[in-house]
Every structure is written in C-alpha cells, then in structure tokens.
Amino acid sequence: MSEQTTDTPPEQLLRISLRVNGVTRTASAPARRLLSDFLRHDLGLTGTHVGCEHGVCGACTVLVDGQPVRACLMFAVSAQRHEVTTIEGIGNDPENLSPVQQAFTECHALQCGFCTPGFVTTITAYLEDNPDPTPEQAREAISGNLCRCTGYQNIVSAVCRAAEIRRDRSDRTEIDQLVDLGTPDGEGGSRA
Amino acid sequence: MSTRQFGERVQRREDPRLLTGNGRYLDDLGLGALSAAFVRSPHAHARIVDIDIDDAWEVDGVEAIYTWEDLTGRVAEPLPVLIPHPALTHPRTGYCLAKDEVNHVGEAVVMVIARDRYLAEDAAQRIRVTYESLPVVVGVEAARAAQTLVHDDAPGNIAAHLLQEVGDVTAAMEAAPNTLTIDLEIERSACMPMEGKGVFARWDADEGSLRIYSSTQTSTGVRAAVAAKLGMPLAKVECIAPDVGGGFGVKIMHPWPEEVLVPWAARLLGRDVKWTEDRREHFISSSHERGQLQQVTVGFDDDGHLLALDVQFWHDNGAYTPYGIIVPIITATQLLGPYKPGAYRVEFWSLFTNTVLVTPYRGAGRPQGCYAMERTMDAVAAHLGIDRAEVRARNFIQPEEMPYDHGLMFQDGRPLKYDSGDFPASLAKLKALVGWDDFAAYREEAAAQGRRVGLGIGCYVEGTGVGPYEGGHVHVETSGRVNVATGLTTQGQGHQTVLAQIVADELGVRIEDVHVTTGDTRRMAYAVGTFASRGAVMSGNAVALAAKAVRAKALRIAADALEVSADDLQIEDGVISVKGAPGTSIALSTVAVLSNPLRYAFDESSKAATQFAGTFDPDKPPVADDEEPGLEGQDFYSPTQATFANGMHAAIVETDPVTAEIRILRYCVIHDCGVMINPMIVEGQVHGGVAQGVGGALYERMAYDESGQLLNASFMDFLMPYASEVPHVETDHLETPSPLNPLGLKGAGEAGTIPVTAVIASAIEDAEGFPVRSMPISPSELWELRRMHAQSPVPVPAQEGSR
C-alpha cells in the first residue's frame, strides 16, 4: 500500500430530482449515475434489482411514464421530469398485494424472487394495454425478461390470472362505488 | 379440526415480501458501505511482472488498494482444498489475490476500496499490471494432449485419476455377443443465477467481532473459513445468508477470494465494506461446469441386456481444484441410472485448463453421466432394432431388488445403494403421458405435411439428501409465535414454507404462526449447506425431530397444569386439550410461559398462566435437574446414506428440414422424489430444472478461444432461454417413500436438469436418423451434421468394437 494523495478534483455532483411512486425525491449524484443505482443506493428503493447492467435480463425494469424501461440503461439525470414507478410503487405492502403480485403468489410464479420485480412491473404495464391476453400472448409479453428459476410456465399462468384478478377487482370497485352511493343495485348495505 | 399442511399445495410464505420489493438481497444491505472493485487478469496464463498503483490513488474517494504483497497472515496463503480426495494427487488452488502468476482470465489481482463502486472502478482502471504471457491450455483435448502444462508441477495436466470396477469387465466384454464403442462430448455451461455473488462485512471494534453477509449456499462454511483465514475465534464471527437470488451450485463453493478479502479489509479499515459482483465478473471469475469428453464401450446380448460397461472420461476442472473432484465422482457413479450395467468399470481423469474453475452446477456431474448412459441405451437399441423404451426396461433394477447396492463408492464416501424406486411403473407412466406407442402414427402424419419430428427419452437416478447432518431448532414464544431455525440456506426453494408446513403439523399449530429462519449462524451454528437436493430431506427431518421434542415437552407441562396424563392430550391450532373433553384446555402460548418459571406477568399469556401456578411442589426446584427453562427444542438429523430420487423424461422435437432450427413441441416428466411436502413447490423445481436443462442442451456454452478469452461473457452472447424458448412441461408424479427417513422424503432440487441434454439428443437423433454425439447442438451444427451424413448416406449409430 502506498500513501494516499488526492490530486484529482472530486467528481461534480448534481442535485437530481425525480418523481418516484408519486413523490418527488431528491439526492446528489454524478451525471453518470444509472437510474437503477440512483433508485437503489441514493433513494434506498432496493426493490429494483440489477442482474446484468447491459439491458438484457430485465430485472431492473421500472415504469417511466407508465412504460417499461430498463433502469440500468438510463441515467438518473435523464429521468428528471418523468414519472418513475418502481415495484414499491406498484405495491409495497405484503398484506395488500396488487393484482399481478397476488397472481404471482397464487401461481407460484417466483422462486428466488430476484427477477420478480422486473416481471411484475413489465406485466403491470402490459395488462394496461392488453387486459385480456391469451396464454400465447402472455408468454410473448414476458419474453424480454430472464428468469433462471421458474421455467416461466407459472409466470405465464400468473399473467392470465392477474388479468382475471384485475377484472374481478374492478367489478368489485364498481359495486363498492354503487354501494357507497346508496343505489339499490348494490348488495350488502351501506359502507358509510 | 386443523387442516394438515404436509402434502398440500400451500402458497409460499416468502412470496408477499419478495413480491413487494421487501426482499433483502446482498446488495440491498449496507447502505453507505465502502465498495470494493477488482482488477482481474486479462490473460489466461501469465506471470505478473509488475503492478503500478500510483495513478489509482489519485482518484478522489479511494480508501485502500491491496495487492498480494499487502495481504497478511493466512490471507496471503493459498485458498484451501475444501474436499480432499486420495485420487486428487495434484490439487492446486489460487490465492485471494494472484501471487506471481495468473491461471485464467478473471483471476483477481488487485482489490480497490473506495467510497462507491463507480470510483473504485475508476481507480481499478488506472492500475497498470505488467504481465509476461505463458502458453495457454483450453479445452479437454488440449489438456489431455498435455503439450503445454497449466501448472508446471502437475504432469499431464492431471489433477486426479480415479478408477472403480465392479466385476470383471474385460472378461464380460470379451464374452458379450455385441459390443459398441461411442465417443461423446458435452460442453461447458454455468449456473448463472440472476443475482451474482456478493459479500458485505461489518467489523465491530467494540466487540472485536465480525459480521459477514454473503450470497452463499453455506453460511456456516463461510463463517468457519473466514475465521480460520483471519485468525479469529469462531465465536467472534457471524455469517448470514440473506435473501439469495439463485444459486444452482455456484454459491456452494467457498470461500471465494472476495469472501475472505472483504471481511479482512473491513477489519483493517474499521469500516463497512461491500462487494457486489457484476455480470461480467460472474462470467469470468465464478465457476462453470459440465465440460467432458467421454468414451463408452458397452457389451450386450441380442436382447439388449447389458453385460459389460466400460467408461472412460476426461473432465475439465479449470485452473484450480478448491472443491475437489466431487463433479467427476458423481458422473462416474450416477451414470448408471436405473440400470444394472453387468460388469462395470469407470475411469476418469480430471484435467487442468487455463479457464475458470469448475464446481458443481445443478445436477453436479449427473447431466454428463446421464448423457453417456442414455446415448448408450439409444445406440444399443439402434444396433439391435429394438424399441428404445424396451431396451431400457430390460435393464431396469426391479422394485423387489430394492435396496440395490451397486458396489461402488458414492460422492459422500458411502456405498452407492439405492433405497427405493419403481422404475417399471415410472416408465409406464411416462409412455402413457407422452403417448409413446402412438408416436409412429404422429410421425407419419407430420412427414406427410413435410415436417420432421423425433421422440427422445432419458432416465436417471439422483443421489439426494447426502449427509452428514442438518439441525433444527424450534422455539415457542409466549405469544404463541413459533420460531424455527435451520442452518441450511435458501436460494428460492421455498424452505420457509415447506419447513413451516412440517412444523405446523408436528407441533399442532397454525402455519401462520410458524416463522422459519435459514442460513444464519447466530440461530444455528451447526449446518452444512444447501446443495445436492438435500434441503428438504436433511432440514425437513431435523425440524420435524425438533418439533416432536417441543411437542413432548409441551404435553408434559400441560399434563401437569391440567392434572391429566400427557397421553390424553392433543394439540390443535396451538391449543392443548384433553381428547374427548375439549373444554379442558390450555393454550400452547400459556405453556410457553409455564415452561419458564419467571415471576413477571409481562404479557397476557403470563397473566393467564397464573391460574395454573398452584401445582408446584415446594420441595422440588422450579426447573428440574433434567429440564431447561423455555418451550424449545433442538435436534439433528444424520442419515447413514443418501436417498435416491429418480425420474424419466420424454420430449418431442421438430427440426426444420431447411434451416435446421430445433423446436421442442412437448416435454413430459415423471418424477419420483418420495413423499412430497408441497407438490406445487416440487413442480416448480421440476419446471426450473427443465428450463436450465433446455439451456444446456440447445443454447448455453462457454465459448473460449484458443488464448483462453471467454468470447461470450455477457447475456447478449451467452444465450440463456427466455419464455420463448422453454416448452410447457407436463408432469406426473410417482411417490415411492424413502425408507431411510421418518418423513419418507427424497430430494427434488436438481432432477429436472439431469436428463434434458440426453433427451433432446435422443429426440434430434430420432428425427434426423443419424447419431448425435456432441451437445449442446445449435441449428448450424445440426445443419453441418446433415451435410456430413448426406455425404456418407449409411448412418452408423456407433462404432462397432472388436470382439
């Protein structure tokens, strides 16, 4: 070991502000900080995982303005003024799972769980556009994400099951709204 | 009446946490820790002439730079040979940081520690290492030819040579009416878990203690290795495997250099230090598996019964042998599968090459062994013109011959003795599932449409649940919460669920009240690790024994409190009651209070317990001589030998007549892992195993060039299957309980992977009509084979040996 010197100037830090999961978050980071690292290490949102850092595996997929994006292929600075949704924004409460999360546990669509947040974000966005996929479409929808554990077939099932849960919940929400409004169509009386 | 959990498709207790971003994998820990990065060798074989680190110090944020010269004590010594073997005559291991010489691309040479990983990598890039190149050995053939040596003092590049023989093979072969000799090749692949390796270390200067988190398959092993390397008392070192993002074998190797260096630096610097492997590092410095050349000579009668089997193979062990020769030993013994080989001789050479070291990858030597045996079965069938399933059936060990002793020594140093299995029944199920007898008609129909299809089959037996032991600890809190600990780690196999299922039933509590901790040396200091499909067998039985002990103690205390006989009591949903008189009862949580005669009413349970306080004898101590306070118990399970699971796969493939593209149309699995704790999880293991097998059969290979550069060290170039490449897997089960353990379990972790390469080779061969002898196979290779066989139109399934 030789003596430490600090001849080079420290790297310039930027104040980076992002809307993440509906909240504005700010931290100092260099311009080269990847969005994935910024979310994980500067904002502490460790649900977004990094599997390859070259955009192939999909583990780091987050939604930027609702569209799936590889967080390892985007700089944090360039995500400013955009709406970022991570797995924590899709559902952070183990007691209250989103439809896709619920479908994953019902269908045993995860094992080690490392690639799972990337699948959940990808599928969540997909079902917004295609709420009623066939199993073949479901398979295609997940074919950009790598999983080394499950063999995918339970993930395919989970995509279809998630679509069902979404429909089921939206029906129930409609009933709840009707009940709240006190219309005679609602069952089970007022929730007020 | 509570529902029995064992055997049910219980949803996983770990899922909600992992699904919501609340998992804690290695890199999720240690916010603010210093970060390590490594300068790794760009050469496959070279002498280190000089290392210049001056420039690197100029990077702002650099905290430390270490070369081998800076290492102290045993950290500077070579890494251990973890599993020595008498046949491993020339073991070689590297150093934590290379000393004088590097033997593969990716070997760590310098460690840089900085404020964050970006800065550590900046500094690493400024380090100039001067090398003097040395000749390089790549691939089994070059290693075997031994024109060049990897280690000057390992003649012939031979690390190990082992021969086992049962019966007189030479005589049996000479007497055999038919013989065939088959040359086979199987390529290198790798586990590639989605989470790479990682280590985070925290030095506590006040306590003089070290806490290590590692993405490992054995936290007790890492703990012991680090304590030994750092010269620390074991009691001052803790190791925890947090959530681990897949292992498949690569994380059972230990200690990895980084597992020693990061804790060592943390102690030296008095700071938290973390290293998270990136994907390129994983490709070039974490272990691979599978590469072998094989030659099988088989003697058989005119009905296809094996009379003699003579196998030689050459195994690529990479540059070092820290994990011993477990992989080739498994190939040598497990290739026998469900068959009686007649006289059997197997001989292997484990060879050094200038490539990344080779340690177990899911299946651990078995995919290669199964490939050798099943290619042989197909060759025998082709030679005699007998149905391939029929040839297999004629050589099966029969159910009434169980337990069946092959007379060989298995990887655990114990006899290769199958405990259970019904191979004819499995084959009947497989043939029904895939429609074996209807395939000829399907093939004709396809041919009429200009399509080319083939049917393949592969059978295997898998030694699972190897010892020596695992432990279980069960503790009932006064709240009724049941804490279960086992030292074995988890990488996604659902241990927190299946172990909870076992304990819930054994103890008589709701599964919601059972909480399982794995791989934490603070909770269970004695453990071996998660590998060889041993988790459920070893820890499952251990926690069952521990739960039984706790149940007995709870009943004893409750019997005292209720003034009844313990034999009259039952436990359901956490309540102990008198059989036939459910009104007379006491909650398990209350018994937990009574078990610990502490006179503080600190919660509701302890208040409730006061009503039972009048039964004590003033002449006896509150805790009897042969008792301990607390409602907890610990036990260990240690079997005399491994269990043997088995299975059979069949696949239908279609090969494109023009492009030679290979598509799997159907994939069927019959699986026997004994009694299933949770069929949903077992099936998940099978699906995942098949997917990895498909990767190994069709896509994955480590493409080294002649200078030892790995040309495909990224997910862009190393092709792992996506959902678009993995077929739907149809499964059916056969449960032949193991007589070796109380729960009747056999392991299920690796089964799915083992026969896939053999099955796909068999199916392609069937579709094409010429032998497939080298796997994995790409469309271009199949196209090339077609061209070759078109030139010599008489297909020769195998060389005919001299008689």
JSON list of C-alpha atoms in Angstrom, two decimals, chain B residues 606-740:
[
{"chain": "B", "resi": 606, "resn": "SER", "atom": "CA", "xyz": [-48.18, -14.87, 31.56]},
{"chain": "B", "resi": 607, "resn": "LYS", "atom": "CA", "xyz": [-51.22, -13.40, 33.32]},
{"chain": "B", "resi": 608, "resn": "ALA", "atom": "CA", "xyz": [-53.28, -16.33, 32.06]},
{"chain": "B", "resi": 609, "resn": "ALA", "atom": "CA", "xyz": [-50.64, -18.73, 33.29]},
{"chain": "B", "resi": 610, "resn": "THR", "atom": "CA", "xyz": [-51.07, -17.66, 36.90]},
{"chain": "B", "resi": 611, "resn": "GLN", "atom": "CA", "xyz": [-54.24, -19.78, 37.15]},
{"chain": "B", "resi": 612, "resn": "PHE", "atom": "CA", "xyz": [-52.06, -22.84, 36.72]},
{"chain": "B", "resi": 613, "resn": "ALA", "atom": "CA", "xyz": [-49.44, -21.73, 39.23]},
{"chain": "B", "resi": 614, "resn": "GLY", "atom": "CA", "xyz": [-50.73, -23.76, 42.17]},
{"chain": "B", "resi": 615, "resn": "THR", "atom": "CA", "xyz": [-49.42, -27.16, 41.16]},
{"chain": "B", "resi": 616, "resn": "PHE", "atom": "CA", "xyz": [-45.80, -26.78, 42.17]},
{"chain": "B", "resi": 617, "resn": "ASP", "atom": "CA", "xyz": [-44.09, -28.95, 44.77]},
{"chain": "B", "resi": 618, "resn": "PRO", "atom": "CA", "xyz": [-42.19, -26.75, 47.28]},
{"chain": "B", "resi": 619, "resn": "ASP", "atom": "CA", "xyz": [-39.58, -29.47, 47.78]},
{"chain": "B", "resi": 620, "resn": "LYS", "atom": "CA", "xyz": [-38.56, -29.51, 44.09]},
{"chain": "B", "resi": 621, "resn": "PRO", "atom": "CA", "xyz": [-36.56, -26.82, 42.27]},
{"chain": "B", "resi": 622, "resn": "PRO", "atom": "CA", "xyz": [-38.59, -24.73, 39.82]},
{"chain": "B", "resi": 623, "resn": "VAL", "atom": "CA", "xyz": [-36.51, -26.13, 36.97]},
{"chain": "B", "resi": 624, "resn": "ALA", "atom": "CA", "xyz": [-35.91, -29.86, 37.44]},
{"chain": "B", "resi": 625, "resn": "ASP", "atom": "CA", "xyz": [-32.39, -31.26, 37.11]},
{"chain": "B", "resi": 626, "resn": "ASP", "atom": "CA", "xyz": [-33.04, -32.80, 33.72]},
{"chain": "B", "resi": 627, "resn": "GLU", "atom": "CA", "xyz": [-35.02, -29.83, 32.41]},
{"chain": "B", "resi": 628, "resn": "GLU", "atom": "CA", "xyz": [-34.29, -26.44, 30.90]},
{"chain": "B", "resi": 629, "resn": "PRO", "atom": "CA", "xyz": [-36.42, -23.31, 31.04]},
{"chain": "B", "resi": 630, "resn": "GLY", "atom": "CA", "xyz": [-38.33, -22.37, 27.91]},
{"chain": "B", "resi": 631, "resn": "LEU", "atom": "CA", "xyz": [-40.50, -24.20, 25.43]},
{"chain": "B", "resi": 632, "resn": "GLU", "atom": "CA", "xyz": [-37.91, -25.00, 22.87]},
{"chain": "B", "resi": 633, "resn": "GLY", "atom": "CA", "xyz": [-36.03, -27.92, 21.44]},
{"chain": "B", "resi": 634, "resn": "GLN", "atom": "CA", "xyz": [-33.25, -28.73, 19.08]},
{"chain": "B", "resi": 635, "resn": "ASP", "atom": "CA", "xyz": [-32.37, -31.88, 17.23]},
{"chain": "B", "resi": 636, "resn": "PHE", "atom": "CA", "xyz": [-30.20, -33.07, 14.40]},
{"chain": "B", "resi": 637, "resn": "TYR", "atom": "CA", "xyz": [-30.86, -35.46, 11.57]},
{"chain": "B", "resi": 638, "resn": "SER", "atom": "CA", "xyz": [-27.93, -37.51, 10.31]},
{"chain": "B", "resi": 639, "resn": "PRO", "atom": "CA", "xyz": [-28.58, -40.38, 7.88]},
{"chain": "B", "resi": 640, "resn": "THR", "atom": "CA", "xyz": [-26.42, -43.42, 7.19]},
{"chain": "B", "resi": 641, "resn": "GLN", "atom": "CA", "xyz": [-26.50, -42.76, 3.44]},
{"chain": "B", "resi": 642, "resn": "ALA", "atom": "CA", "xyz": [-28.02, -40.64, 0.68]},
{"chain": "B", "resi": 643, "resn": "THR", "atom": "CA", "xyz": [-31.56, -41.08, -0.57]},
{"chain": "B", "resi": 644, "resn": "PHE", "atom": "CA", "xyz": [-32.04, -41.77, -4.30]},
{"chain": "B", "resi": 645, "resn": "ALA", "atom": "CA", "xyz": [-34.74, -39.94, -6.23]},
{"chain": "B", "resi": 646, "resn": "ASN", "atom": "CA", "xyz": [-35.42, -40.82, -9.83]},
{"chain": "B", "resi": 647, "resn": "GLY", "atom": "CA", "xyz": [-37.31, -39.79, -12.89]},
{"chain": "B", "resi": 648, "resn": "MET", "atom": "CA", "xyz": [-37.85, -40.18, -16.59]},
{"chain": "B", "resi": 649, "resn": "HIS", "atom": "CA", "xyz": [-38.33, -37.54, -19.27]},
{"chain": "B", "resi": 650, "resn": "ALA", "atom": "CA", "xyz": [-39.54, -37.68, -22.85]},
{"chain": "B", "resi": 651, "resn": "ALA", "atom": "CA", "xyz": [-39.64, -34.93, -25.45]},
{"chain": "B", "resi": 652, "resn": "ILE", "atom": "CA", "xyz": [-40.95, -34.45, -28.94]},
{"chain": "B", "resi": 653, "resn": "VAL", "atom": "CA", "xyz": [-38.89, -32.10, -31.07]},
{"chain": "B", "resi": 654, "resn": "GLU", "atom": "CA", "xyz": [-39.33, -30.76, -34.54]},
{"chain": "B", "resi": 655, "resn": "THR", "atom": "CA", "xyz": [-36.33, -29.95, -36.71]},
{"chain": "B", "resi": 656, "resn": "ASP", "atom": "CA", "xyz": [-36.78, -27.64, -39.65]},
{"chain": "B", "resi": 657, "resn": "PRO", "atom": "CA", "xyz": [-35.85, -29.53, -42.86]},
{"chain": "B", "resi": 658, "resn": "VAL", "atom": "CA", "xyz": [-34.32, -26.38, -44.36]},
{"chain": "B", "resi": 659, "resn": "THR", "atom": "CA", "xyz": [-32.96, -24.19, -41.55]},
{"chain": "B", "resi": 660, "resn": "ALA", "atom": "CA", "xyz": [-32.25, -27.00, -39.04]},
{"chain": "B", "resi": 661, "resn": "GLU", "atom": "CA", "xyz": [-33.98, -24.97, -36.38]},
{"chain": "B", "resi": 662, "resn": "ILE", "atom": "CA", "xyz": [-34.83, -27.14, -33.37]},
{"chain": "B", "resi": 663, "resn": "ARG", "atom": "CA", "xyz": [-38.15, -26.69, -31.59]},
{"chain": "B", "resi": 664, "resn": "ILE", "atom": "CA", "xyz": [-39.38, -28.63, -28.57]},
{"chain": "B", "resi": 665, "resn": "LEU", "atom": "CA", "xyz": [-43.04, -29.44, -29.16]},
{"chain": "B", "resi": 666, "resn": "ARG", "atom": "CA", "xyz": [-43.73, -31.37, -25.97]},
{"chain": "B", "resi": 667, "resn": "TYR", "atom": "CA", "xyz": [-41.82, -32.07, -22.79]},
{"chain": "B", "resi": 668, "resn": "CYS", "atom": "CA", "xyz": [-43.02, -34.71, -20.32]},
{"chain": "B", "resi": 669, "resn": "VAL", "atom": "CA", "xyz": [-41.66, -35.59, -16.90]},
{"chain": "B", "resi": 670, "resn": "ILE", "atom": "CA", "xyz": [-42.32, -38.42, -14.48]},
{"chain": "B", "resi": 671, "resn": "HIS", "atom": "CA", "xyz": [-40.78, -37.53, -11.17]},
{"chain": "B", "resi": 672, "resn": "ASP", "atom": "CA", "xyz": [-40.28, -39.55, -8.01]},
{"chain": "B", "resi": 673, "resn": "CYS", "atom": "CA", "xyz": [-38.86, -37.69, -5.03]},
{"chain": "B", "resi": 674, "resn": "GLY", "atom": "CA", "xyz": [-40.60, -39.84, -2.45]},
{"chain": "B", "resi": 675, "resn": "VAL", "atom": "CA", "xyz": [-43.28, -38.18, -0.38]},
{"chain": "B", "resi": 676, "resn": "MET", "atom": "CA", "xyz": [-43.98, -34.59, -1.46]},
{"chain": "B", "resi": 677, "resn": "ILE", "atom": "CA", "xyz": [-44.26, -31.94, 1.26]},
{"chain": "B", "resi": 678, "resn": "ASN", "atom": "CA", "xyz": [-45.67, -29.39, -1.19]},
{"chain": "B", "resi": 679, "resn": "PRO", "atom": "CA", "xyz": [-46.44, -30.62, -4.73]},
{"chain": "B", "resi": 680, "resn": "MET", "atom": "CA", "xyz": [-46.64, -27.04, -6.03]},
{"chain": "B", "resi": 681, "resn": "ILE", "atom": "CA", "xyz": [-43.07, -26.38, -4.98]},
{"chain": "B", "resi": 682, "resn": "VAL", "atom": "CA", "xyz": [-41.85, -29.76, -6.28]},
{"chain": "B", "resi": 683, "resn": "GLU", "atom": "CA", "xyz": [-43.36, -28.99, -9.68]},
{"chain": "B", "resi": 684, "resn": "GLY", "atom": "CA", "xyz": [-41.75, -25.56, -9.64]},
{"chain": "B", "resi": 685, "resn": "GLN", "atom": "CA", "xyz": [-38.40, -27.21, -9.07]},
{"chain": "B", "resi": 686, "resn": "VAL", "atom": "CA", "xyz": [-39.03, -29.55, -12.00]},
{"chain": "B", "resi": 687, "resn": "HIS", "atom": "CA", "xyz": [-40.05, -26.69, -14.32]},
{"chain": "B", "resi": 688, "resn": "GLY", "atom": "CA", "xyz": [-36.98, -24.67, -13.42]},
{"chain": "B", "resi": 689, "resn": "GLY", "atom": "CA", "xyz": [-34.72, -27.66, -13.76]},
{"chain": "B", "resi": 690, "resn": "VAL", "atom": "CA", "xyz": [-36.03, -28.49, -17.22]},
{"chain": "B", "resi": 691, "resn": "ALA", "atom": "CA", "xyz": [-35.56, -24.86, -18.29]},
{"chain": "B", "resi": 692, "resn": "GLN", "atom": "CA", "xyz": [-31.92, -25.00, -17.24]},
{"chain": "B", "resi": 693, "resn": "GLY", "atom": "CA", "xyz": [-31.59, -28.33, -18.98]},
{"chain": "B", "resi": 694, "resn": "VAL", "atom": "CA", "xyz": [-33.02, -26.90, -22.20]},
{"chain": "B", "resi": 695, "resn": "GLY", "atom": "CA", "xyz": [-30.45, -24.11, -21.97]},
{"chain": "B", "resi": 696, "resn": "GLY", "atom": "CA", "xyz": [-27.70, -26.69, -21.59]},
{"chain": "B", "resi": 697, "resn": "ALA", "atom": "CA", "xyz": [-29.00, -28.83, -24.43]},
{"chain": "B", "resi": 698, "resn": "LEU", "atom": "CA", "xyz": [-29.56, -26.17, -27.06]},
{"chain": "B", "resi": 699, "resn": "TYR", "atom": "CA", "xyz": [-28.05, -22.79, -26.21]},
{"chain": "B", "resi": 700, "resn": "GLU", "atom": "CA", "xyz": [-25.57, -22.43, -23.39]},
{"chain": "B", "resi": 701, "resn": "ARG", "atom": "CA", "xyz": [-21.89, -22.98, -23.84]},
{"chain": "B", "resi": 702, "resn": "MET", "atom": "CA", "xyz": [-18.82, -21.14, -22.68]},
{"chain": "B", "resi": 703, "resn": "ALA", "atom": "CA", "xyz": [-17.08, -20.05, -25.87]},
{"chain": "B", "resi": 704, "resn": "TYR", "atom": "CA", "xyz": [-13.40, -19.82, -25.07]},
{"chain": "B", "resi": 705, "resn": "ASP", "atom": "CA", "xyz": [-10.97, -19.00, -27.84]},
{"chain": "B", "resi": 706, "resn": "GLU", "atom": "CA", "xyz": [-7.57, -20.66, -28.07]},
{"chain": "B", "resi": 707, "resn": "SER", "atom": "CA", "xyz": [-5.99, -17.94, -25.97]},
{"chain": "B", "resi": 708, "resn": "GLY", "atom": "CA", "xyz": [-8.41, -18.53, -23.11]},
{"chain": "B", "resi": 709, "resn": "GLN", "atom": "CA", "xyz": [-10.61, -15.49, -23.67]},
{"chain": "B", "resi": 710, "resn": "LEU", "atom": "CA", "xyz": [-14.27, -16.08, -22.93]},
{"chain": "B", "resi": 711, "resn": "LEU", "atom": "CA", "xyz": [-15.90, -14.67, -26.05]},
{"chain": "B", "resi": 712, "resn": "ASN", "atom": "CA", "xyz": [-19.47, -14.67, -24.77]},
{"chain": "B", "resi": 713, "resn": "ALA", "atom": "CA", "xyz": [-19.20, -13.19, -21.29]},
{"chain": "B", "resi": 714, "resn": "SER", "atom": "CA", "xyz": [-22.49, -11.33, -21.37]},
{"chain": "B", "resi": 715, "resn": "PHE", "atom": "CA", "xyz": [-26.19, -12.07, -21.55]},
{"chain": "B", "resi": 716, "resn": "MET", "atom": "CA", "xyz": [-26.10, -10.70, -25.10]},
{"chain": "B", "resi": 717, "resn": "ASP", "atom": "CA", "xyz": [-23.85, -13.55, -26.16]},
{"chain": "B", "resi": 718, "resn": "PHE", "atom": "CA", "xyz": [-24.33, -16.39, -23.69]},
{"chain": "B", "resi": 719, "resn": "LEU", "atom": "CA", "xyz": [-27.82, -17.49, -24.62]},
{"chain": "B", "resi": 720, "resn": "MET", "atom": "CA", "xyz": [-30.00, -18.39, -21.67]},
{"chain": "B", "resi": 721, "resn": "PRO", "atom": "CA", "xyz": [-33.53, -19.36, -22.62]},
{"chain": "B", "resi": 722, "resn": "TYR", "atom": "CA", "xyz": [-36.33, -16.83, -22.32]},
{"chain": "B", "resi": 723, "resn": "ALA", "atom": "CA", "xyz": [-40.01, -17.78, -22.07]},
{"chain": "B", "resi": 724, "resn": "SER", "atom": "CA", "xyz": [-39.99, -18.08, -25.86]},
{"chain": "B", "resi": 725, "resn": "GLU", "atom": "CA", "xyz": [-37.51, -21.00, -25.74]},
{"chain": "B", "resi": 726, "resn": "VAL", "atom": "CA", "xyz": [-38.75, -23.04, -22.79]},
{"chain": "B", "resi": 727, "resn": "PRO", "atom": "CA", "xyz": [-41.51, -25.56, -23.51]},
{"chain": "B", "resi": 728, "resn": "HIS", "atom": "CA", "xyz": [-44.54, -26.13, -21.32]},
{"chain": "B", "resi": 729, "resn": "VAL", "atom": "CA", "xyz": [-43.59, -29.02, -19.04]},
{"chain": "B", "resi": 730, "resn": "GLU", "atom": "CA", "xyz": [-46.16, -31.75, -18.44]},
{"chain": "B", "resi": 731, "resn": "THR", "atom": "CA", "xyz": [-45.55, -33.55, -15.15]},
{"chain": "B", "resi": 732, "resn": "ASP", "atom": "CA", "xyz": [-46.78, -36.61, -13.36]},
{"chain": "B", "resi": 733, "resn": "HIS", "atom": "CA", "xyz": [-45.52, -38.00, -10.08]},
{"chain": "B", "resi": 734, "resn": "LEU", "atom": "CA", "xyz": [-44.79, -41.32, -8.53]},
{"chain": "B", "resi": 735, "resn": "GLU", "atom": "CA", "xyz": [-44.26, -41.38, -4.78]},
{"chain": "B", "resi": 736, "resn": "THR", "atom": "CA", "xyz": [-42.06, -44.21, -3.56]},
{"chain": "B", "resi": 737, "resn": "PRO", "atom": "CA", "xyz": [-41.29, -43.14, 0.02]},
{"chain": "B", "resi": 738, "resn": "SER", "atom": "CA", "xyz": [-37.69, -43.38, 1.18]},
{"chain": "B", "resi": 739, "resn": "PRO", "atom": "CA", "xyz": [-37.37, -45.92, 3.98]},
{"chain": "B", "resi": 740, "resn": "LEU", "atom": "CA", "xyz": [-34.33, -44.03, 5.26]}
]
